Short mmCIF file of C-alpha atoms in Angstrom, two decimals:
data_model
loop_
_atom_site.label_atom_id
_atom_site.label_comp_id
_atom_site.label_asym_id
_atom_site.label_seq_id
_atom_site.Cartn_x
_atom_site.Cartn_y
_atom_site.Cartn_z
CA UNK A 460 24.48 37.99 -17.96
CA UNK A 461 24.20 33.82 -17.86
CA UNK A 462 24.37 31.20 -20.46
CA UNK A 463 20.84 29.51 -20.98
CA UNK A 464 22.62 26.62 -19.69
CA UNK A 465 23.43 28.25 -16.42
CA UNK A 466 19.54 29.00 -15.36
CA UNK A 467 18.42 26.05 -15.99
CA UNK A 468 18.10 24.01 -12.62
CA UNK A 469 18.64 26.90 -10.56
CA UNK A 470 16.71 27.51 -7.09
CA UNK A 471 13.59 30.27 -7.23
CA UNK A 472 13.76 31.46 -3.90
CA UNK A 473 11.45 34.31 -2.43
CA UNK A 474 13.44 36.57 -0.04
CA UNK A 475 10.02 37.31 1.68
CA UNK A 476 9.25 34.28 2.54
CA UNK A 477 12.74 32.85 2.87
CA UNK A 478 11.91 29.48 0.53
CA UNK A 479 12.58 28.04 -2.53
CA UNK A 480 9.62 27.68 -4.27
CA UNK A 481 11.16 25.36 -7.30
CA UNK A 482 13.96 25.17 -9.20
CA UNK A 483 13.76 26.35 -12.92
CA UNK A 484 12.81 23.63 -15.53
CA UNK A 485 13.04 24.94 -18.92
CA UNK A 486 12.89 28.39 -20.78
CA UNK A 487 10.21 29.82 -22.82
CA UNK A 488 11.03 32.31 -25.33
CA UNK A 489 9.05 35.10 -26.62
CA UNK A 490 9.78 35.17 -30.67
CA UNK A 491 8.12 38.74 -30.67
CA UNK A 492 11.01 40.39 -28.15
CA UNK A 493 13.25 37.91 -27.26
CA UNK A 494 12.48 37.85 -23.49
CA UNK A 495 12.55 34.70 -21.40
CA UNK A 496 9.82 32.99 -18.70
CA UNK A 497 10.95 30.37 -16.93
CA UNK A 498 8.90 27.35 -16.18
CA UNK A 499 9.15 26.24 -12.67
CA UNK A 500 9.49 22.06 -11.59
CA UNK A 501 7.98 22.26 -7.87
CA UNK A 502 6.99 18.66 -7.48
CA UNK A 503 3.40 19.53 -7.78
CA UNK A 504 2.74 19.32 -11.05
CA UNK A 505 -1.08 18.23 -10.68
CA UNK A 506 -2.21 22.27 -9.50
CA UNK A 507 -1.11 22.57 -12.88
CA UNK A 508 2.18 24.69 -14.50
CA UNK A 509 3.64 27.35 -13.21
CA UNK A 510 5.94 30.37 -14.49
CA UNK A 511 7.92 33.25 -13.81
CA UNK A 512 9.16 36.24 -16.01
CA UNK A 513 12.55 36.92 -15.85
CA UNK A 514 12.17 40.51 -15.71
CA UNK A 515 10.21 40.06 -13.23
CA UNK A 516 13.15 38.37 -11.28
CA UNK A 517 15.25 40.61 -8.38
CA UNK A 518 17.93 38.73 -9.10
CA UNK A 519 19.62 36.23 -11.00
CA UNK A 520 22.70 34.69 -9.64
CA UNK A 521 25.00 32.33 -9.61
CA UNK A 522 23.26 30.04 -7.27
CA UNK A 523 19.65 31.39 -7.22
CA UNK A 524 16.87 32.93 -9.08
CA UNK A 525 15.24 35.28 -6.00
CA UNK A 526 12.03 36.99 -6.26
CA UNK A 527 10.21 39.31 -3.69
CA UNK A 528 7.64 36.64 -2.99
CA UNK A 529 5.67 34.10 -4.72
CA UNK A 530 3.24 36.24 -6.24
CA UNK A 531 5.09 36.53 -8.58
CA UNK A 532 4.93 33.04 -9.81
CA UNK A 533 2.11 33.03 -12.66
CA UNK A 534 -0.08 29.94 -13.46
CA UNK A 535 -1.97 29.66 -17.03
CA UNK A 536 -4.96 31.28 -15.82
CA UNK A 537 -2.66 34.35 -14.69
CA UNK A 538 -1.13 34.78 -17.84
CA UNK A 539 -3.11 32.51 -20.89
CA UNK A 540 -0.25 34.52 -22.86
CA UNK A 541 2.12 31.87 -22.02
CA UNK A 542 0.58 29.08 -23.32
CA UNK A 543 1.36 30.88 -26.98
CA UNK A 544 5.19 30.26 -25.91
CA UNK A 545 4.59 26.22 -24.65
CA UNK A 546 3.11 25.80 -27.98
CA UNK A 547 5.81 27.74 -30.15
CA UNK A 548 8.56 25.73 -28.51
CA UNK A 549 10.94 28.34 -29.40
CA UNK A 550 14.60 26.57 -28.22
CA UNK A 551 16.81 28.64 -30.39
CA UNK A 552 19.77 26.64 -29.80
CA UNK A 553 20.39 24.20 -32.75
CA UNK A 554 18.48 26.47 -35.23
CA UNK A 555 20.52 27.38 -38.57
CA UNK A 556 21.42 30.99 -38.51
CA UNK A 557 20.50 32.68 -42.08
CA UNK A 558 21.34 36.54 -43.22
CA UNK A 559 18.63 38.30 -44.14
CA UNK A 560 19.97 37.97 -48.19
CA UNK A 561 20.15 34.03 -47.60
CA UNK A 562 23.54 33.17 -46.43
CA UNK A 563 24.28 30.78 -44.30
CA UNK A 564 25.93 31.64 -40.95
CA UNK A 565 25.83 28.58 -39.05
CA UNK A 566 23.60 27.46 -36.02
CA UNK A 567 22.95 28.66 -32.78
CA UNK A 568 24.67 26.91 -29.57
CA UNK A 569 24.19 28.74 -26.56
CA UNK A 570 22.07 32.33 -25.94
CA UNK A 571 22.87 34.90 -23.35
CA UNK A 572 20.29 36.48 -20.34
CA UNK A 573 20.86 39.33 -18.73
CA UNK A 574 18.86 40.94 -15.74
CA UNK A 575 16.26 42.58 -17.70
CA UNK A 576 14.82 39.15 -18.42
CA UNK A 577 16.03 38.92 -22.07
CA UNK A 578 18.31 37.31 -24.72
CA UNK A 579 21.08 40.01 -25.23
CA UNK A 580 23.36 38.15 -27.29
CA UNK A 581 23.20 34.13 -29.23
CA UNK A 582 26.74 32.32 -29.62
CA UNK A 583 27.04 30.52 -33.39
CA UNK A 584 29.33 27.89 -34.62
CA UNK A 585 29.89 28.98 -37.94
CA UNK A 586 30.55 26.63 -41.11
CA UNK A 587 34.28 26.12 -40.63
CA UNK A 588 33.79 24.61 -36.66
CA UNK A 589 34.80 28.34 -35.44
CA UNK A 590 32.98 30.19 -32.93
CA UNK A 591 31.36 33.21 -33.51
CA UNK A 592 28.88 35.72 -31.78
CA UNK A 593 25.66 37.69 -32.20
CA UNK A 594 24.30 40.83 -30.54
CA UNK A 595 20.32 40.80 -30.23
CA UNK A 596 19.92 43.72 -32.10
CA UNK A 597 21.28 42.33 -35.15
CA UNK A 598 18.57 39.56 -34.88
CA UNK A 599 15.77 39.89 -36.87
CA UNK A 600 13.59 37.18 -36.57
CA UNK A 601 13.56 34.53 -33.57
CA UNK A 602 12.06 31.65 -35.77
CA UNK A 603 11.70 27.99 -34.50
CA UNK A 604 13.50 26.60 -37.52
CA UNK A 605 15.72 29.77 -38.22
CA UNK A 606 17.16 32.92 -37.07
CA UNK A 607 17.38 35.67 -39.41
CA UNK A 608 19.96 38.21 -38.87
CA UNK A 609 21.02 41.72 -40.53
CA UNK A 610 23.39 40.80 -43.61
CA UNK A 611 26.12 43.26 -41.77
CA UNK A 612 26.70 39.52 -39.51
CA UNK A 613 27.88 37.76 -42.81
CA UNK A 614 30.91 36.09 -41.21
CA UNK A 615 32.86 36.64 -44.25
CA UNK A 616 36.98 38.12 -43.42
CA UNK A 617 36.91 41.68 -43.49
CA UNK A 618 39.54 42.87 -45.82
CA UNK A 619 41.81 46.16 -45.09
CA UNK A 620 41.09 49.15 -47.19
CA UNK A 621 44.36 50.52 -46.85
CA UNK A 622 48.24 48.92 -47.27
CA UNK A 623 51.17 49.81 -45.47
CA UNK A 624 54.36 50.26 -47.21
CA UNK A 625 57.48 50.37 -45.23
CA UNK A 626 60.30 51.90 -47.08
CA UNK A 627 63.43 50.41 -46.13
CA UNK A 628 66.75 52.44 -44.63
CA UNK A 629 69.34 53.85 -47.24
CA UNK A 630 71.87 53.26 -45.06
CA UNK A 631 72.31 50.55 -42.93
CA UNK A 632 75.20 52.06 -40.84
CA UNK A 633 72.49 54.32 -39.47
CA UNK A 634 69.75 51.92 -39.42
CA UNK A 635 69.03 52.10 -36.10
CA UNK A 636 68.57 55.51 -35.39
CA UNK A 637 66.70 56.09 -38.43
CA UNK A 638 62.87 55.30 -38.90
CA UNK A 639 61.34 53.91 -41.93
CA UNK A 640 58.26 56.08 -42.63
CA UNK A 641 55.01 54.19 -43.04
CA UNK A 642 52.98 55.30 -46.18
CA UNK A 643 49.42 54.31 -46.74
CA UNK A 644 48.09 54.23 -50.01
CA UNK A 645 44.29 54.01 -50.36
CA UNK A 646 43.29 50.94 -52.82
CA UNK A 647 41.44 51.58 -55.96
CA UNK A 648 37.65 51.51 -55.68
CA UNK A 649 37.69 49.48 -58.72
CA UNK A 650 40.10 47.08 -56.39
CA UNK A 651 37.46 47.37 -53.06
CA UNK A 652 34.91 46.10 -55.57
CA UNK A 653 36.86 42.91 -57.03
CA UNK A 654 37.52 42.42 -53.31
CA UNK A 655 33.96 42.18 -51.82
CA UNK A 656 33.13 40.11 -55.08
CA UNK A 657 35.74 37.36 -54.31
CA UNK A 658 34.84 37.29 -50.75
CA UNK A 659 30.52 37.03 -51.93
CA UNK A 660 31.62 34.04 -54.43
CA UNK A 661 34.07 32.04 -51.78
CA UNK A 662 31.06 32.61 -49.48
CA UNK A 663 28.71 30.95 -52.29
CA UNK A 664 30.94 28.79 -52.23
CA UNK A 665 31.08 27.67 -48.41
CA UNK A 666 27.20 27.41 -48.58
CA UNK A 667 27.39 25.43 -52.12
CA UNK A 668 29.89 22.88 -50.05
CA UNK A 669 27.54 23.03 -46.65
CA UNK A 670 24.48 21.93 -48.61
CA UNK A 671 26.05 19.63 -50.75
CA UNK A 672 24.90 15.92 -49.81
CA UNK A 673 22.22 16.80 -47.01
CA UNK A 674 18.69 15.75 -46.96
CA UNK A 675 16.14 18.06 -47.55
CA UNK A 676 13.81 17.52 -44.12
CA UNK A 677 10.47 17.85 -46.70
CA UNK A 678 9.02 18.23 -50.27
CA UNK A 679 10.11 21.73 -51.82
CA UNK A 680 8.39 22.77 -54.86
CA UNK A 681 7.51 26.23 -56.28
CA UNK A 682 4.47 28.19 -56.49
CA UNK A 683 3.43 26.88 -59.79
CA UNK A 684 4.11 22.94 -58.82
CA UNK A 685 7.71 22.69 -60.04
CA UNK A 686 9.22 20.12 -58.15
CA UNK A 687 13.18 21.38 -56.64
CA UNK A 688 13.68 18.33 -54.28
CA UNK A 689 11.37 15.41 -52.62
CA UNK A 690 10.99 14.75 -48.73
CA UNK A 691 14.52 12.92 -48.24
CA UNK A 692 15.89 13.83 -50.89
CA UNK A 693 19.49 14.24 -51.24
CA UNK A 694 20.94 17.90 -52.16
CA UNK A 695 22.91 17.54 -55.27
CA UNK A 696 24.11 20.66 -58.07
CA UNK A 697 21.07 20.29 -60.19
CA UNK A 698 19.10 21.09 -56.45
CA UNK A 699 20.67 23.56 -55.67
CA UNK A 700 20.32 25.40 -59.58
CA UNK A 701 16.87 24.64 -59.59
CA UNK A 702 16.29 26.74 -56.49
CA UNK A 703 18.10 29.53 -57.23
CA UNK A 704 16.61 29.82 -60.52
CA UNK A 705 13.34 29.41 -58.80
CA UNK A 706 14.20 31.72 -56.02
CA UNK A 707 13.42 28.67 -53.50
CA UNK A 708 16.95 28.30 -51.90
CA UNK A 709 16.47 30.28 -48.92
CA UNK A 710 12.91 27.99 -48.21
CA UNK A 711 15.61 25.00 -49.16
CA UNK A 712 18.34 25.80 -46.86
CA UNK A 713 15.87 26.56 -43.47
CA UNK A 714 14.63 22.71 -44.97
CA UNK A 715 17.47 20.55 -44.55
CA UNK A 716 18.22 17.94 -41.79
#
């Protein structure tokens, strides 16, 4: 498994042939599966572009990207499929990271490759600076201007459904050779409620503070013309009521710069 950052510049080298047949310019991601072609810098850019599959990869090392031999490499009129992905532009890293209930995660900083040719897991930097991370099959949607994941991601604490009591020693003279049993009461569901209700509004809350003072990045209006925010706009309270009343704030959130 490599960092996107880590395949990028590395030799393709046929083991056939025994040569390196261009190192690897950028990655192209496929929003329908999440797998990765590479597009290939060989200094001869004028026969036109040319690509390679991961998966279609023997290996990929530290130091080199090796295929069987350069039939594998795949111009535009091998696979017109391709050009789909150059004009998606799908770069994943820097795109805001939303549940799939509207919550804001964070944004995407680095994705994983493994072997198979595909992105297996995205790294996030969440809304407090921390570092969090993302398995692919909790992703939902690769979009260019957000990822959608399963609300089970919401990086919100978990909070213990049980408490530990210890119940001190009646006598201290024998202390040391006696054990305080451990009891575990089980919290009220009325109390496992009021918990997951605190944790939903300090979450509101994070986004409510994250929003606060951006730009929106264009004109947001509802269905029926009601204006929530113009191009440049700054995001202020009334905003962000208007759009919830509206049911516009996820459309405002993936909107912001």
């Amino acid at each position: 498994m490599k960092k996107s950052v880590e395949i990028i510049g590395l030799p393709v080298i046929s083991i056939v042939e025994g040569t390196e047949l261009g190192t690897v310019k950028s990655l192209l991601i496929n929003p329908a599966d999440g797998s990765v072609t590479i597009l290939i810098d060989d200094s001869k850019w004028y026969w036109g572009a040319k690509f390679l599959p991961l998966a279609a990869a023997t290996g990929l090392g530290e130091y080199a990207i090796t295929i069987e031999n350069s039939d594998a490499i795949l111009t535009l009129t091998d696979a017109p499929e391709v050009e789909k992905l150059i004009v998606a532009d799908l770069k994943i890293i820097g795109t805001k990271v939303l549940t799939k209930n509207g919550r804001i995660q964070g944004k995407v900083t680095e994705f994983f490759v493994d072997n198979s040719g595909k992105i297996v897991s995205c790294e996030i930097e969440d809304l407090n600076g921390g570092t969090t991370s993302i398995e692919a099959k909790q992703i939902l949607t690769f979009g260019k201007d957000v990822l959608f994941v399963s609300d089970d991601h919401e990086t919100v604490a978990e909070r213990s459904t049980t408490t530990n009591i210890a119940i001190p020693p009646v006598s201290t003279s024998v202390a040391s050779e006696v054990k305080p049993p451990v009891i575990q009461v089980k919290e009220p569901e009325d109390v496992k409620v009021a918990a997951n209700d605190d944790s939903a509004r300090k979450f509101d809350e994070k986004n409510r503070k994250y929003l606060l003072g951006k730009k929106a990045s264009r004109r947001i209006e509802t269905d029926n013309g009601m204006l929530i925010v113009e191009e440049g706009g700054e995001i202020t309270e009334e905003v962000l009521q208007k759009a919830k009343l509206t049911g516009s704030f996820v459309e405002l959130t993936m909107n912001i710069q």
